[in-house]
PDB file of C-alpha atoms in Angstrom:
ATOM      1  CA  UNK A   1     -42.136  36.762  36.364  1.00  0.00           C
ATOM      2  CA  UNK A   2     -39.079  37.218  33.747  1.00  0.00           C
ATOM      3  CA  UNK A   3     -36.645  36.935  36.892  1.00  0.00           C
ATOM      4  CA  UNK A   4     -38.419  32.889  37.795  1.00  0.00           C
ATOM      5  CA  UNK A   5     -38.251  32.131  34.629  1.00  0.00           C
ATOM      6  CA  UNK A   6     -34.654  33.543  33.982  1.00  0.00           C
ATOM      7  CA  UNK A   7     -33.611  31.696  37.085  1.00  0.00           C
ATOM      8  CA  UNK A   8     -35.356  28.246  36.425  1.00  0.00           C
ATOM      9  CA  UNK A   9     -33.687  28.478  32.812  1.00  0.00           C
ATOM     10  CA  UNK A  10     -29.942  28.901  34.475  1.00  0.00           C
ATOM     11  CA  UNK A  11     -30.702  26.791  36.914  1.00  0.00           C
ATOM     12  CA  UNK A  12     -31.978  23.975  34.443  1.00  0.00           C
ATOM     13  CA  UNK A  13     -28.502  24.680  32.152  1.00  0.00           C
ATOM     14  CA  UNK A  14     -26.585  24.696  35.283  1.00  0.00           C
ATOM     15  CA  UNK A  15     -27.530  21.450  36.724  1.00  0.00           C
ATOM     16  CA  UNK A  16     -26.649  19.482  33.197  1.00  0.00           C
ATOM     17  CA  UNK A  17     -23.327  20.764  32.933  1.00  0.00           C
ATOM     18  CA  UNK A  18     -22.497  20.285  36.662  1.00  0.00           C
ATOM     19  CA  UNK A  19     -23.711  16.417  35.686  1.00  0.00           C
ATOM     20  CA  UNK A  20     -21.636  16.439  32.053  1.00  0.00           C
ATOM     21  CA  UNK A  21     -18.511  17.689  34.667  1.00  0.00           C
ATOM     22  CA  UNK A  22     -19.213  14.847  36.969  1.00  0.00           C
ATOM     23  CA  UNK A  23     -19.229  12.244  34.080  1.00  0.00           C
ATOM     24  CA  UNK A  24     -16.293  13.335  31.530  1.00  0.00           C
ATOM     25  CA  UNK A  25     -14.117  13.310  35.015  1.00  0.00           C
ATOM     26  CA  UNK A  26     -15.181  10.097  35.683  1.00  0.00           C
ATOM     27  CA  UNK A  27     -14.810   8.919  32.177  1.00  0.00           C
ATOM     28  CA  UNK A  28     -10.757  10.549  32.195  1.00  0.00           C
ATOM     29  CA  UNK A  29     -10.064   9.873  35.915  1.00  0.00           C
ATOM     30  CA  UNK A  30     -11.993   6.786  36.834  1.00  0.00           C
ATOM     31  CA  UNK A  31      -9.772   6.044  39.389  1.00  0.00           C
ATOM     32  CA  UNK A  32      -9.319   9.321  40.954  1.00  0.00           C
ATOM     33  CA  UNK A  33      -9.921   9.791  45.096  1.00  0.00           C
ATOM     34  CA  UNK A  34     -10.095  13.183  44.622  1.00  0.00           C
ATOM     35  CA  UNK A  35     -13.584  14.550  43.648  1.00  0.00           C
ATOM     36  CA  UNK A  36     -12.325  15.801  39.957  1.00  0.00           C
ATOM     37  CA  UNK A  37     -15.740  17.121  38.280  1.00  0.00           C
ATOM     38  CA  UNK A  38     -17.238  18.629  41.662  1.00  0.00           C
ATOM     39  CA  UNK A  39     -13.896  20.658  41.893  1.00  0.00           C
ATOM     40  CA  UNK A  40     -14.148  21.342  38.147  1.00  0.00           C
ATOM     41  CA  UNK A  41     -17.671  22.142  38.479  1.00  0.00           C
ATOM     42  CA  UNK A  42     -17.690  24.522  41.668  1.00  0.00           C
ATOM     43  CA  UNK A  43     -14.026  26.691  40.357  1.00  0.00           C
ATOM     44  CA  UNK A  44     -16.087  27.034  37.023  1.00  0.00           C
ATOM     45  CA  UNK A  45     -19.049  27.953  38.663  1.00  0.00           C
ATOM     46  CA  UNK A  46     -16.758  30.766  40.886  1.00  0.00           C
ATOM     47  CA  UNK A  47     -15.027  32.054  37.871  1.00  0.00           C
ATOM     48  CA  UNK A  48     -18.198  32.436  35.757  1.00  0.00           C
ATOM     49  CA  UNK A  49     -20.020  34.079  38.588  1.00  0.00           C
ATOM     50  CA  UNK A  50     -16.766  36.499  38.970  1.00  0.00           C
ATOM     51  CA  UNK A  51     -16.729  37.434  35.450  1.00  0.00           C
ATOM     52  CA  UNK A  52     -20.690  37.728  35.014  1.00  0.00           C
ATOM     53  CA  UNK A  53     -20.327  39.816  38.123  1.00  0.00           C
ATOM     54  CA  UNK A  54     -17.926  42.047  37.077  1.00  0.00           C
ATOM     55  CA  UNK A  55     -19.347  42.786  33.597  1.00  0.00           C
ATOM     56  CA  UNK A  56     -22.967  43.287  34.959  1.00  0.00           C
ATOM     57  CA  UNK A  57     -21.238  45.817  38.139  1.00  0.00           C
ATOM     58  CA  UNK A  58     -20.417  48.108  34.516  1.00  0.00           C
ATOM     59  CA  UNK A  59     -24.271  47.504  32.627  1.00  0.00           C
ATOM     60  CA  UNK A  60     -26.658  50.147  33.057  1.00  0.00           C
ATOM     61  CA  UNK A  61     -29.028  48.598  35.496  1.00  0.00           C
ATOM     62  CA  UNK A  62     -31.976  47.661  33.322  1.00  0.00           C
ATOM     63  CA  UNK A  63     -34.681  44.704  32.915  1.00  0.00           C
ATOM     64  CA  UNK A  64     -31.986  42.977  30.870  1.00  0.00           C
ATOM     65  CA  UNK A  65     -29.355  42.995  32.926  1.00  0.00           C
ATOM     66  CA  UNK A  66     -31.257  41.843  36.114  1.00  0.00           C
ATOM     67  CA  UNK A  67     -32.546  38.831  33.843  1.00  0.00           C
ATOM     68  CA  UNK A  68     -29.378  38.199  33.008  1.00  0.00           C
ATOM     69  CA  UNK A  69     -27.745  38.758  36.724  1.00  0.00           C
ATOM     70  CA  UNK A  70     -31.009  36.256  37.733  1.00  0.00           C
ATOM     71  CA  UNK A  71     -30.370  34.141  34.666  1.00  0.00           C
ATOM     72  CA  UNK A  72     -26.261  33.451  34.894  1.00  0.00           C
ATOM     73  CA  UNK A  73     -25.746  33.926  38.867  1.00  0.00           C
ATOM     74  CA  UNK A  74     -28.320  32.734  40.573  1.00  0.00           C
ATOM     75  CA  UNK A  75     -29.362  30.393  38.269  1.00  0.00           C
ATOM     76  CA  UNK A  76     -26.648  28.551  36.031  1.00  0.00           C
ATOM     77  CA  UNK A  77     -23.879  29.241  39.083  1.00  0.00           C
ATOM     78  CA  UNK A  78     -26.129  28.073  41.456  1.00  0.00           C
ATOM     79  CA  UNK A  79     -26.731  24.626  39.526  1.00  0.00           C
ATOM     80  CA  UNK A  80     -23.378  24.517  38.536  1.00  0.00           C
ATOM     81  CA  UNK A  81     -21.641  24.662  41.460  1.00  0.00           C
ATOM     82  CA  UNK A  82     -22.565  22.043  44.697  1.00  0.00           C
ATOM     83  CA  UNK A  83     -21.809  22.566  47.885  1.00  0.00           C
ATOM     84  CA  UNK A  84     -24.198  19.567  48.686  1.00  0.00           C
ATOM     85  CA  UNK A  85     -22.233  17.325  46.462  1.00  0.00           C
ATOM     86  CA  UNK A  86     -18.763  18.655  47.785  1.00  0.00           C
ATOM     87  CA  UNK A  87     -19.840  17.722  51.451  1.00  0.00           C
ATOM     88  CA  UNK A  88     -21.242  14.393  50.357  1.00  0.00           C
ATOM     89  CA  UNK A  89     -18.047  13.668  48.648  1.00  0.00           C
ATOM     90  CA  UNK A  90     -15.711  14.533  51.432  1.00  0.00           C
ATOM     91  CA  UNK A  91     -17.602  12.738  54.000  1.00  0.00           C
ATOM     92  CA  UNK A  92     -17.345   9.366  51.878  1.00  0.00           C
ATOM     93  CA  UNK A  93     -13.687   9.775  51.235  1.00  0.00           C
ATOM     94  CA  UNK A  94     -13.367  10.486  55.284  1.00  0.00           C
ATOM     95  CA  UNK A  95     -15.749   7.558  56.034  1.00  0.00           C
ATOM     96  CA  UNK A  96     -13.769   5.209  53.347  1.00  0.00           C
ATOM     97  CA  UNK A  97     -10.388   5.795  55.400  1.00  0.00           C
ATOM     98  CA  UNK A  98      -9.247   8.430  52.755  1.00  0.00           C
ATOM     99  CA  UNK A  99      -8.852  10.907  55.014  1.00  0.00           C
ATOM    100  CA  UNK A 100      -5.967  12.669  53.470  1.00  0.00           C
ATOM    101  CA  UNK A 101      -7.980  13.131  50.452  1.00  0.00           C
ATOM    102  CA  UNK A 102     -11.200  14.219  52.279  1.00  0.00           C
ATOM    103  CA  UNK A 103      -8.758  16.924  53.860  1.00  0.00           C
ATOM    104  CA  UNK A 104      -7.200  17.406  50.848  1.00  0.00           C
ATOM    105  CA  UNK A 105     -10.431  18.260  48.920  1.00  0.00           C
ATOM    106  CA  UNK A 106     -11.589  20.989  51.964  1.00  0.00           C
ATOM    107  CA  UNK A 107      -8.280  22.372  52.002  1.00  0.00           C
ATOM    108  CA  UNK A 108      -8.255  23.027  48.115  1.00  0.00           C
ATOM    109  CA  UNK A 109     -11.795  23.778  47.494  1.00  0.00           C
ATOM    110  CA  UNK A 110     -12.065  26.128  49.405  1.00  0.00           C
ATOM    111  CA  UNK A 111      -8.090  27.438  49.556  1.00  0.00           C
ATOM    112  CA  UNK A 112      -8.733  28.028  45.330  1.00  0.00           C
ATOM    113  CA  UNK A 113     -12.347  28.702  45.650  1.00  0.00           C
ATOM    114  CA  UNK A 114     -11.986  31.921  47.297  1.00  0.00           C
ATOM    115  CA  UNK A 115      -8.544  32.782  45.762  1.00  0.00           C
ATOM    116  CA  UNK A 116     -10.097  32.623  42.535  1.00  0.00           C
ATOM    117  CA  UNK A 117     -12.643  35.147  43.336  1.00  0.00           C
ATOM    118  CA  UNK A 118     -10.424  37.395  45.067  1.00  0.00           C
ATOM    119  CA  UNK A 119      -8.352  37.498  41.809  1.00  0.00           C
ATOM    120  CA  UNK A 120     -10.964  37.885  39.861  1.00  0.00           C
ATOM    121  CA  UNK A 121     -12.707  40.558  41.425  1.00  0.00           C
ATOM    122  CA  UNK A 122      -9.612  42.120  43.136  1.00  0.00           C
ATOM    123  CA  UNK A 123     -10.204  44.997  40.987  1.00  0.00           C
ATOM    124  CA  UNK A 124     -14.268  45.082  42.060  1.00  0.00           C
ATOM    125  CA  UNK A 125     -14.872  47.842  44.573  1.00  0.00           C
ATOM    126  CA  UNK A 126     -18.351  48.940  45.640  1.00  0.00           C
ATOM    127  CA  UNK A 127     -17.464  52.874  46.058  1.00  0.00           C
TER     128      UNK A 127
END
């Protein structure tokens, strides 16, 4: 039952500050074509999850560090970070006639996305 609750917590705190992204980028870059707080949102999402990742791969595995693996990646990471949003975002720049910014967006996202956690857990090996 701690695990639900751990995730529905994250998840909860994840899905405000993926919102608070969404509006300080607006409120900075109003007139930005690129998706600024979804990309914001989703590389802070992929470095948290990295570091959370890395730290819990070295924890004893105990109650409190599934909680906390529940709590932080499944739950904050996974309401942080929107994949939903990203597609939604990058079909309405394509559909708008923006179409080197909906490429733009793909070709970034994902290009630092994974290049962030490859950094980050370069060093990560499961033997």
């Amino acid at each position: 039952m701690y695990l639900y609750l751990a995730i529905f917590i994250g998840g909860g705190l994840g899905s405000l500050a993926r919102f608070a992204a969404g509006r300080i980028a607006r409120v900075y870059l109003p007139h930005a074509y690129f998706p600024v707080g979804t990309f914001l949102a989703n590389m802070g999402s992929i470095i948290l999850f990295a570091l959370v990742f890395s730290w819990l791969q070295k924890q004893e595995v105990n109650l409190s560090a599934e909680t906390w693996r529940a709590a932080l990646l499944v739950g904050f990471c996974g309401g942080f970070s929107t994949f939903s949003t990203f597609s939604f975002e990058t079909f309405e720049l394509w559909k708008n006639g923006h179409m080197p910014w909906a490429i733009a967006n793909i070709v970034v996202s994902v290009g630092v996305g994974v290049g962030l956690f490859i950094l980050l857990l370069k060093n990560y090996s499961t033997a």
